[in-house]
């Protein structure tokens, strides 16, 4: 009765709405089997009325994986529990451990399959929390990592507005209690042979290290869980203040004020940048990289063009701001000829130009009017010495000077296309917008013209 009482308390704390679905991540192992059995008992007793279902993720890593799938399917059938399963393929060779790949694939598929705003129930317990804490300690984690697994969290899927929630209602329960419950109720579960492989870090801890720790300190799982909860509390307070500081320093989605960053300590600078990346859903670089931001980027010489790179991202400095820039290939100087095709692909990572015919239209920053019968149209990348006179200006200057005056960062300049007709500049395509020259058509003449529109990859 103790386990079911604990579960009732945890579910009550979730304050579920009646329409929210509860989705069990069901592997077939003893932990998830006990959670499934408990949830079905609460359902049958009328203590929960939310839609209840189970999802099994088939990793294909074991020769017994198909048998486990059939076992889970039969258990759910016997309990009249809606069941679904999905197979995942692990992208090996990425440098990540097999454990990490399997975990990422499992969660990604669970998020994908779970209904919007549903709660995914995970069967991790107090002993799992101890293992997670020690693994994070081994990796040199700070409060966020040492908080280990949260009892409840929410996630918005990248690129969507879909929100799903994770709950771990058994985090205060030991595995001894779980196995005792399973034995008492004569449950039949599957055993994953890979759980005995001590080449995996978690299994090494479980079989080689934790038995000695528990023998010496029987309450260590409880005390470490308390430490993890305290770390989570401190991290929450830290993030609360970090969000406030970030709001004061942020200039745009991908820029921070250099002047403001210079006023904070290096410790706060690192924390603010971490919070910034977290909000953008970009994985934070290592502590070693973060520690270099102030010295190598912010405090670099005034005439320097500093670059601090990690993975596919760079920290760069321009116009008194710290910029977060995606890593892209440089576009070398070259020229494209537009031959009146409806779709002209631009160099990566740019998109394309799409043409439409108009009997009457006006040029704007959204589209450029051209009259093909007046001569050949070219798109030129590079050539910063080319002179250009913007519409509404009396001055002609080299593009390099205009880019400086318009505060266009150096890393964007090679991605600007200069459109010319008969070698006469008509417009610049800058970040998907047209900047017209004084020679550009402002509206169509009596005959038909073509409007060029920019279309991004997205």
Short mmCIF file of C-alpha atoms in Angstrom, two decimals:
data_model
loop_
_atom_site.label_atom_id
_atom_site.label_comp_id
_atom_site.label_asym_id
_atom_site.label_seq_id
_atom_site.Cartn_x
_atom_site.Cartn_y
_atom_site.Cartn_z
CA UNK A 1 0.00 0.00 0.00
CA UNK A 2 2.94 2.33 0.59
CA UNK A 3 3.86 2.47 -3.10
CA UNK A 4 0.36 3.21 -4.28
CA UNK A 5 -0.03 5.87 -1.61
CA UNK A 6 3.23 7.53 -2.77
CA UNK A 7 2.02 7.44 -6.37
CA UNK A 8 -1.32 8.99 -5.42
CA UNK A 9 0.48 11.85 -3.68
CA UNK A 10 2.75 12.47 -6.66
CA UNK A 11 -0.13 12.46 -9.15
CA UNK A 12 -2.15 14.78 -6.93
CA UNK A 13 0.77 17.24 -6.89
CA UNK A 14 0.66 17.38 -10.70
CA UNK A 15 -2.79 19.06 -10.55
CA UNK A 16 -3.79 17.37 -13.78
CA UNK A 17 -6.60 18.73 -15.92
CA UNK A 18 -9.28 16.13 -16.76
CA UNK A 19 -8.40 16.07 -20.47
CA UNK A 20 -4.66 15.57 -19.97
CA UNK A 21 -3.46 12.16 -21.09
CA UNK A 22 -1.08 10.04 -19.02
CA UNK A 23 1.40 8.11 -21.18
CA UNK A 24 3.56 5.42 -19.57
CA UNK A 25 7.01 4.88 -21.05
CA UNK A 26 6.88 1.10 -20.83
CA UNK A 27 10.07 -0.87 -21.50
CA UNK A 28 8.82 -4.11 -19.94
CA UNK A 29 11.48 -4.03 -17.20
CA UNK A 30 10.56 -4.35 -13.55
CA UNK A 31 10.48 -0.60 -12.86
CA UNK A 32 8.14 0.41 -15.68
CA UNK A 33 6.07 -2.76 -15.18
CA UNK A 34 5.42 -1.87 -11.53
CA UNK A 35 4.49 1.71 -12.46
CA UNK A 36 2.13 0.38 -15.13
CA UNK A 37 0.55 -2.07 -12.65
CA UNK A 38 0.09 0.69 -10.06
CA UNK A 39 -1.46 3.09 -12.56
CA UNK A 40 -3.92 0.46 -13.76
CA UNK A 41 -4.86 -0.26 -10.12
CA UNK A 42 -5.61 3.44 -9.58
CA UNK A 43 -7.58 3.54 -12.82
CA UNK A 44 -9.65 0.48 -11.89
CA UNK A 45 -10.34 1.93 -8.44
CA UNK A 46 -11.60 5.13 -10.03
CA UNK A 47 -8.84 7.23 -8.44
CA UNK A 48 -7.71 8.59 -11.82
CA UNK A 49 -9.95 9.42 -14.75
CA UNK A 50 -7.40 10.84 -17.15
CA UNK A 51 -6.84 8.96 -20.43
CA UNK A 52 -4.16 6.34 -19.74
CA UNK A 53 -1.96 4.59 -22.32
CA UNK A 54 1.49 3.03 -22.76
CA UNK A 55 4.25 3.46 -25.34
CA UNK A 56 7.06 0.96 -25.92
CA UNK A 57 10.23 2.05 -27.73
CA UNK A 58 11.97 -0.70 -29.70
CA UNK A 59 15.70 0.11 -29.95
CA UNK A 60 16.62 -3.04 -31.85
CA UNK A 61 19.85 -3.40 -29.84
CA UNK A 62 19.05 -6.83 -28.41
CA UNK A 63 18.23 -10.10 -30.13
CA UNK A 64 15.32 -10.28 -27.70
CA UNK A 65 13.85 -6.88 -28.62
CA UNK A 66 10.98 -8.37 -30.64
CA UNK A 67 10.11 -10.68 -27.73
CA UNK A 68 10.03 -7.71 -25.35
CA UNK A 69 7.70 -5.87 -27.69
CA UNK A 70 5.31 -8.83 -27.81
CA UNK A 71 5.48 -9.18 -24.02
CA UNK A 72 4.59 -5.50 -23.47
CA UNK A 73 1.79 -5.71 -26.00
CA UNK A 74 0.29 -8.75 -24.25
CA UNK A 75 0.54 -7.20 -20.78
CA UNK A 76 -1.30 -4.10 -21.94
CA UNK A 77 -3.90 -6.21 -23.73
CA UNK A 78 -4.54 -8.17 -20.52
CA UNK A 79 -4.93 -4.91 -18.57
CA UNK A 80 -7.11 -3.29 -21.25
CA UNK A 81 -4.58 -0.51 -21.59
CA UNK A 82 -4.18 1.27 -24.95
CA UNK A 83 -0.73 0.40 -26.28
CA UNK A 84 1.52 1.68 -29.06
CA UNK A 85 5.10 0.96 -30.06
CA UNK A 86 7.72 2.56 -32.25
CA UNK A 87 11.09 1.49 -33.57
CA UNK A 88 14.05 3.85 -33.51
CA UNK A 89 17.37 3.73 -35.36
CA UNK A 90 20.47 4.92 -33.53
CA UNK A 91 22.84 7.20 -35.43
CA UNK A 92 26.06 5.48 -34.37
CA UNK A 93 29.41 6.97 -35.25
CA UNK A 94 28.48 10.43 -33.93
CA UNK A 95 30.95 10.19 -31.04
CA UNK A 96 28.23 9.75 -28.42
CA UNK A 97 28.05 6.62 -26.28
CA UNK A 98 25.50 3.95 -27.08
CA UNK A 99 23.75 4.80 -23.81
CA UNK A 100 23.41 8.47 -24.79
CA UNK A 101 22.24 7.64 -28.31
CA UNK A 102 19.58 5.25 -27.03
CA UNK A 103 18.38 7.75 -24.44
CA UNK A 104 18.16 10.59 -26.97
CA UNK A 105 16.31 8.43 -29.50
CA UNK A 106 13.92 7.14 -26.83
CA UNK A 107 12.96 10.58 -25.54
CA UNK A 108 12.69 12.06 -29.03
CA UNK A 109 10.23 9.38 -30.07
CA UNK A 110 8.25 9.65 -26.82
CA UNK A 111 7.90 13.42 -27.32
CA UNK A 112 6.80 12.84 -30.90
CA UNK A 113 4.15 10.22 -30.09
CA UNK A 114 2.72 11.68 -26.88
CA UNK A 115 -0.40 13.84 -27.37
CA UNK A 116 -0.06 17.60 -26.90
CA UNK A 117 0.08 18.62 -23.21
CA UNK A 118 0.06 14.99 -22.10
CA UNK A 119 2.23 13.81 -19.21
CA UNK A 120 4.81 11.12 -19.94
CA UNK A 121 5.29 8.96 -16.84
CA UNK A 122 8.81 7.60 -16.34
CA UNK A 123 9.65 4.86 -13.85
CA UNK A 124 13.03 6.12 -12.65
CA UNK A 125 13.49 5.68 -8.91
CA UNK A 126 15.69 6.74 -6.01
CA UNK A 127 18.57 4.43 -6.96
CA UNK A 128 18.51 5.79 -10.51
CA UNK A 129 18.75 9.28 -9.03
CA UNK A 130 21.83 8.26 -7.06
CA UNK A 131 23.47 6.89 -10.21
CA UNK A 132 22.64 10.04 -12.17
CA UNK A 133 24.04 12.28 -9.44
CA UNK A 134 27.33 10.34 -9.31
CA UNK A 135 27.66 10.36 -13.10
CA UNK A 136 27.17 14.12 -13.16
CA UNK A 137 29.68 14.49 -10.31
CA UNK A 138 32.19 12.46 -12.33
CA UNK A 139 31.67 14.82 -15.27
CA UNK A 140 32.37 17.89 -13.14
CA UNK A 141 28.81 19.24 -13.33
CA UNK A 142 27.59 22.29 -11.45
CA UNK A 143 24.23 22.74 -9.65
CA UNK A 144 22.19 22.15 -12.78
CA UNK A 145 23.82 18.77 -13.46
CA UNK A 146 23.89 17.75 -9.80
CA UNK A 147 20.15 18.41 -9.58
CA UNK A 148 20.04 15.12 -11.53
CA UNK A 149 16.53 14.15 -12.67
CA UNK A 150 13.59 16.45 -12.01
CA UNK A 151 10.40 14.97 -10.64
CA UNK A 152 8.47 17.12 -13.14
CA UNK A 153 9.45 19.14 -16.20
CA UNK A 154 7.98 20.49 -19.43
CA UNK A 155 9.39 20.67 -22.93
CA UNK A 156 8.38 22.52 -26.08
CA UNK A 157 9.44 20.56 -29.14
CA UNK A 158 11.97 22.52 -31.26
CA UNK A 159 10.39 24.20 -34.25
CA UNK A 160 6.84 23.59 -32.99
CA UNK A 161 4.45 24.84 -30.34
CA UNK A 162 3.82 21.32 -29.05
CA UNK A 163 4.31 21.04 -25.29
CA UNK A 164 4.74 17.74 -23.46
CA UNK A 165 5.44 17.10 -19.80
CA UNK A 166 7.63 14.55 -17.99
CA UNK A 167 6.86 13.18 -14.53
CA UNK A 168 8.88 10.75 -12.42
CA UNK A 169 6.49 9.79 -9.61
CA UNK A 170 8.76 7.06 -8.15
CA UNK A 171 11.88 9.17 -7.48
CA UNK A 172 11.42 8.81 -3.71
CA UNK A 173 11.00 5.01 -3.99
CA UNK A 174 13.92 2.56 -3.77
CA UNK A 175 14.37 -0.26 -6.24
CA UNK A 176 14.17 -2.68 -3.33
CA UNK A 177 10.60 -1.50 -2.74
CA UNK A 178 9.81 -1.84 -6.45
CA UNK A 179 11.14 -5.41 -6.71
CA UNK A 180 9.34 -6.35 -3.47
CA UNK A 181 6.05 -5.07 -4.94
CA UNK A 182 6.62 -6.95 -8.20
CA UNK A 183 7.38 -10.17 -6.33
CA UNK A 184 4.39 -9.78 -4.02
CA UNK A 185 2.01 -9.32 -6.96
CA UNK A 186 3.69 -12.07 -9.01
CA UNK A 187 4.38 -9.76 -11.93
CA UNK A 188 6.18 -11.05 -14.99
CA UNK A 189 8.76 -8.64 -16.42
CA UNK A 190 11.61 -8.76 -18.94
CA UNK A 191 15.31 -8.65 -18.10
CA UNK A 192 17.58 -6.68 -20.44
CA UNK A 193 20.88 -8.57 -20.65
CA UNK A 194 22.70 -5.31 -21.40
CA UNK A 195 22.02 -4.24 -17.81
CA UNK A 196 24.85 -6.60 -16.79
CA UNK A 197 27.38 -5.02 -19.16
CA UNK A 198 29.71 -3.00 -16.93
CA UNK A 199 31.28 -1.31 -19.96
CA UNK A 200 28.30 1.02 -19.70
CA UNK A 201 28.96 3.71 -17.09
CA UNK A 202 25.64 3.36 -15.30
CA UNK A 203 25.99 -0.42 -15.05
CA UNK A 204 29.55 -0.05 -13.75
CA UNK A 205 28.27 2.15 -10.95
CA UNK A 206 25.33 -0.14 -10.25
CA UNK A 207 27.34 -3.37 -10.00
CA UNK A 208 30.84 -2.31 -8.98
CA UNK A 209 30.52 0.87 -6.91
CA UNK A 210 27.09 1.31 -5.35
CA UNK A 211 26.97 -2.01 -3.43
CA UNK A 212 30.03 -0.90 -1.42
CA UNK A 213 28.61 2.58 -0.85
CA UNK A 214 25.24 1.25 0.26
CA UNK A 215 26.91 -1.31 2.54
CA UNK A 216 28.91 1.47 4.20
CA UNK A 217 26.12 4.08 4.17
CA UNK A 218 22.68 2.40 3.83
CA UNK A 219 20.86 5.75 3.56
CA UNK A 220 23.09 7.20 0.83
CA UNK A 221 20.39 7.10 -1.87
CA UNK A 222 18.08 9.17 0.34
CA UNK A 223 20.74 11.70 1.32
CA UNK A 224 21.97 12.12 -2.25
CA UNK A 225 18.37 12.63 -3.37
CA UNK A 226 18.14 15.41 -0.80
CA UNK A 227 21.36 16.97 -2.15
CA UNK A 228 19.99 16.75 -5.70
CA UNK A 229 16.79 18.49 -4.58
CA UNK A 230 18.82 21.27 -2.91
CA UNK A 231 20.89 21.71 -6.09
CA UNK A 232 17.68 21.93 -8.11
CA UNK A 233 16.38 24.60 -5.74
CA UNK A 234 19.58 26.63 -5.99
CA UNK A 235 19.61 26.25 -9.77
CA UNK A 236 16.02 27.49 -9.94
CA UNK A 237 16.92 30.61 -7.95
CA UNK A 238 20.02 31.15 -10.11
CA UNK A 239 17.98 30.90 -13.31
CA UNK A 240 15.40 33.32 -11.95
CA UNK A 241 18.04 36.01 -11.43
CA UNK A 242 19.82 35.09 -14.68
CA UNK A 243 16.64 35.66 -16.68
CA UNK A 244 16.30 39.13 -15.19
CA UNK A 245 19.92 40.02 -15.95
CA UNK A 246 19.63 38.57 -19.47
CA UNK A 247 16.56 40.70 -20.16
CA UNK A 248 18.52 43.83 -19.24
CA UNK A 249 21.53 42.88 -21.41
CA UNK A 250 19.81 41.39 -24.45
CA UNK A 251 19.62 43.57 -27.55
CA UNK A 252 18.06 41.10 -29.98
CA UNK A 253 17.42 37.40 -30.25
CA UNK A 254 21.07 36.72 -31.07
CA UNK A 255 22.94 39.69 -29.58
CA UNK A 256 23.92 40.95 -26.12
CA UNK A 257 25.22 44.39 -25.13
CA UNK A 258 29.00 44.40 -24.81
CA UNK A 259 28.94 47.45 -22.54
CA UNK A 260 26.56 45.70 -20.14
CA UNK A 261 28.55 42.45 -20.23
CA UNK A 262 31.70 44.36 -19.28
CA UNK A 263 30.00 45.47 -16.06
CA UNK A 264 29.27 41.97 -14.74
CA UNK A 265 31.67 39.49 -13.16
CA UNK A 266 32.99 36.63 -15.28
CA UNK A 267 30.89 34.21 -13.24
CA UNK A 268 27.69 36.08 -14.04
CA UNK A 269 28.75 36.50 -17.66
CA UNK A 270 29.06 32.73 -18.03
CA UNK A 271 25.69 32.16 -16.34
CA UNK A 272 23.94 34.79 -18.47
CA UNK A 273 25.32 33.28 -21.69
CA UNK A 274 24.19 29.82 -20.55
CA UNK A 275 20.69 31.16 -19.94
CA UNK A 276 20.73 32.90 -23.33
CA UNK A 277 21.65 29.68 -25.15
CA UNK A 278 19.10 27.70 -23.14
CA UNK A 279 16.31 30.05 -24.23
CA UNK A 280 17.44 29.66 -27.85
CA UNK A 281 17.48 25.85 -27.37
CA UNK A 282 21.17 25.69 -28.29
CA UNK A 283 23.42 23.32 -26.39
CA UNK A 284 25.84 25.26 -24.24
CA UNK A 285 29.58 24.80 -24.92
CA UNK A 286 32.01 23.53 -22.32
CA UNK A 287 32.99 25.56 -19.29
CA UNK A 288 36.43 26.03 -20.86
CA UNK A 289 34.88 27.73 -23.92
CA UNK A 290 32.56 29.90 -21.81
CA UNK A 291 35.49 31.08 -19.70
CA UNK A 292 37.21 32.40 -22.85
CA UNK A 293 34.39 34.74 -23.91
CA UNK A 294 35.52 37.72 -21.85
CA UNK A 295 39.24 37.55 -22.59
CA UNK A 296 39.17 36.39 -26.24
CA UNK A 297 36.06 38.17 -27.52
CA UNK A 298 34.75 40.95 -25.28
CA UNK A 299 38.13 42.35 -24.23
CA UNK A 300 39.90 41.79 -27.56
CA UNK A 301 41.64 44.79 -29.15
CA UNK A 302 39.37 47.38 -30.70
CA UNK A 303 40.57 46.64 -34.25
CA UNK A 304 40.34 42.84 -33.84
CA UNK A 305 37.73 40.55 -35.37
CA UNK A 306 37.62 37.84 -32.68
CA UNK A 307 35.95 34.46 -33.27
CA UNK A 308 35.25 31.88 -30.54
CA UNK A 309 33.85 28.72 -32.07
CA UNK A 310 32.31 25.53 -30.72
CA UNK A 311 30.41 22.95 -32.72
CA UNK A 312 28.33 24.73 -35.37
CA UNK A 313 28.26 28.08 -33.57
CA UNK A 314 30.49 31.10 -33.05
CA UNK A 315 30.65 33.99 -30.60
CA UNK A 316 31.64 37.15 -32.48
CA UNK A 317 31.82 40.86 -31.74
CA UNK A 318 30.50 43.75 -33.80
CA UNK A 319 29.01 47.22 -33.23
CA UNK A 320 29.25 47.00 -29.43
CA UNK A 321 27.36 43.71 -29.30
CA UNK A 322 28.20 40.08 -28.67
CA UNK A 323 26.75 38.06 -31.54
CA UNK A 324 25.77 34.40 -31.71
CA UNK A 325 26.45 33.29 -35.29
CA UNK A 326 25.71 29.91 -36.92
CA UNK A 327 28.75 28.43 -38.63
CA UNK A 328 28.40 28.56 -42.41
CA UNK A 329 30.75 28.17 -45.34
CA UNK A 330 32.17 31.35 -46.84
CA UNK A 331 30.76 32.32 -50.23
CA UNK A 332 33.65 33.04 -52.57
CA UNK A 333 33.37 35.93 -55.06
CA UNK A 334 31.52 34.77 -58.16
CA UNK A 335 28.71 35.80 -60.53
CA UNK A 336 25.38 34.14 -61.40
CA UNK A 337 23.46 34.92 -64.58
CA UNK A 338 19.68 35.05 -64.34
CA UNK A 339 18.20 33.58 -67.50
CA UNK A 340 14.56 34.34 -66.79
CA UNK A 341 14.03 31.05 -64.95
CA UNK A 342 11.23 30.94 -62.37
CA UNK A 343 13.55 29.63 -59.63
CA UNK A 344 17.21 30.51 -59.19
CA UNK A 345 19.06 28.74 -56.35
CA UNK A 346 21.51 30.92 -54.43
CA UNK A 347 24.68 29.65 -52.75
CA UNK A 348 24.27 27.81 -49.44
CA UNK A 349 23.11 28.83 -46.83
CA UNK A 350 21.00 31.31 -48.78
CA UNK A 351 17.67 30.40 -50.34
CA UNK A 352 16.49 31.17 -53.86
CA UNK A 353 15.02 33.87 -56.06
CA UNK A 354 11.53 33.27 -57.40
CA UNK A 355 10.24 35.31 -60.34
CA UNK A 356 6.67 36.27 -61.18
CA UNK A 357 5.36 38.35 -64.08
CA UNK A 358 3.43 41.55 -63.43
CA UNK A 359 1.50 43.93 -65.62
CA UNK A 360 1.88 46.51 -62.87
CA UNK A 361 3.86 46.49 -59.62
CA UNK A 362 6.18 48.57 -57.46
CA UNK A 363 9.66 47.77 -56.21
CA UNK A 364 10.03 47.39 -52.45
CA UNK A 365 12.21 45.62 -49.93
CA UNK A 366 10.14 42.49 -50.66
CA UNK A 367 10.59 42.32 -54.41
CA UNK A 368 12.71 43.82 -57.15
CA UNK A 369 11.24 44.83 -60.51
CA UNK A 370 13.32 44.14 -63.60
CA UNK A 371 12.71 44.52 -67.31
CA UNK A 372 14.53 41.60 -69.01
CA UNK A 373 14.37 43.20 -72.45
CA UNK A 374 16.66 45.99 -71.24
CA UNK A 375 19.68 43.70 -70.90
CA UNK A 376 21.37 40.81 -69.11
CA UNK A 377 20.80 40.37 -65.34
CA UNK A 378 23.66 39.21 -63.14
CA UNK A 379 24.01 38.51 -59.42
CA UNK A 380 27.46 39.28 -58.11
CA UNK A 381 28.88 38.04 -54.77
CA UNK A 382 31.96 39.83 -53.44
CA UNK A 383 33.49 42.79 -55.25
CA UNK A 384 33.32 45.20 -52.32
CA UNK A 385 35.04 47.96 -54.34
CA UNK A 386 31.97 48.20 -56.65
CA UNK A 387 30.37 51.62 -56.28
CA UNK A 388 26.71 51.88 -55.32
CA UNK A 389 24.23 54.74 -54.98
CA UNK A 390 21.24 53.85 -52.79
CA UNK A 391 17.82 55.11 -53.72
CA UNK A 392 17.24 58.52 -52.12
CA UNK A 393 20.98 59.24 -51.75
CA UNK A 394 23.14 61.67 -53.69
CA UNK A 395 26.35 59.85 -52.85
CA UNK A 396 28.13 57.00 -54.60
CA UNK A 397 30.50 54.94 -52.46
CA UNK A 398 32.22 51.55 -52.64
CA UNK A 399 30.09 48.77 -51.15
CA UNK A 400 32.66 48.28 -48.39
CA UNK A 401 31.95 51.79 -47.10
CA UNK A 402 28.18 51.34 -47.29
CA UNK A 403 28.41 48.04 -45.39
CA UNK A 404 30.36 49.77 -42.65
CA UNK A 405 27.91 52.68 -42.54
CA UNK A 406 24.91 50.32 -42.48
CA UNK A 407 26.61 48.28 -39.70
CA UNK A 408 26.50 44.99 -41.59
CA UNK A 409 28.72 42.46 -39.75
CA UNK A 410 31.74 41.12 -41.69
CA UNK A 411 30.40 37.54 -41.63
CA UNK A 412 27.25 38.61 -43.51
CA UNK A 413 28.95 40.58 -46.29
CA UNK A 414 29.98 37.64 -48.48
CA UNK A 415 26.31 36.56 -48.49
CA UNK A 416 25.07 39.81 -50.05
CA UNK A 417 24.14 39.65 -53.73
CA UNK A 418 24.55 42.70 -55.96
CA UNK A 419 22.05 42.63 -58.85
CA UNK A 420 23.29 44.34 -62.02
CA UNK A 421 21.80 44.91 -65.45
CA UNK A 422 24.27 45.70 -68.21
CA UNK A 423 26.81 46.13 -65.38
CA UNK A 424 24.66 48.88 -63.81
CA UNK A 425 23.84 48.17 -60.12
CA UNK A 426 20.11 47.83 -59.51
CA UNK A 427 19.85 46.50 -55.95
CA UNK A 428 21.47 44.60 -53.10
CA UNK A 429 19.91 41.50 -51.56
CA UNK A 430 20.74 41.70 -47.84
CA UNK A 431 19.34 39.06 -45.46
CA UNK A 432 16.38 38.45 -47.74
CA UNK A 433 15.52 42.14 -48.23
CA UNK A 434 16.14 44.36 -51.25
CA UNK A 435 18.02 47.65 -50.92
CA UNK A 436 17.40 49.52 -54.18
CA UNK A 437 19.84 51.68 -56.09
CA UNK A 438 18.88 54.98 -57.67
CA UNK A 439 18.83 53.16 -61.04
CA UNK A 440 16.24 50.56 -60.02
CA UNK A 441 12.72 50.54 -61.45
CA UNK A 442 10.33 51.99 -58.90
CA UNK A 443 7.22 50.86 -60.77
CA UNK A 444 6.53 48.97 -63.95
CA UNK A 445 6.40 50.82 -67.27
CA UNK A 446 3.55 50.16 -69.63
CA UNK A 447 5.00 46.83 -70.78
CA UNK A 448 5.20 43.71 -68.60
CA UNK A 449 7.98 43.36 -66.01
CA UNK A 450 9.22 40.57 -63.76
CA UNK A 451 9.35 40.78 -59.98
CA UNK A 452 12.09 38.89 -58.15
CA UNK A 453 11.18 37.63 -54.66
CA UNK A 454 13.51 36.08 -52.11
CA UNK A 455 12.58 32.68 -50.70
CA UNK A 456 14.49 31.22 -47.73
CA UNK A 457 15.23 27.51 -47.26
CA UNK A 458 12.73 27.34 -44.37
#
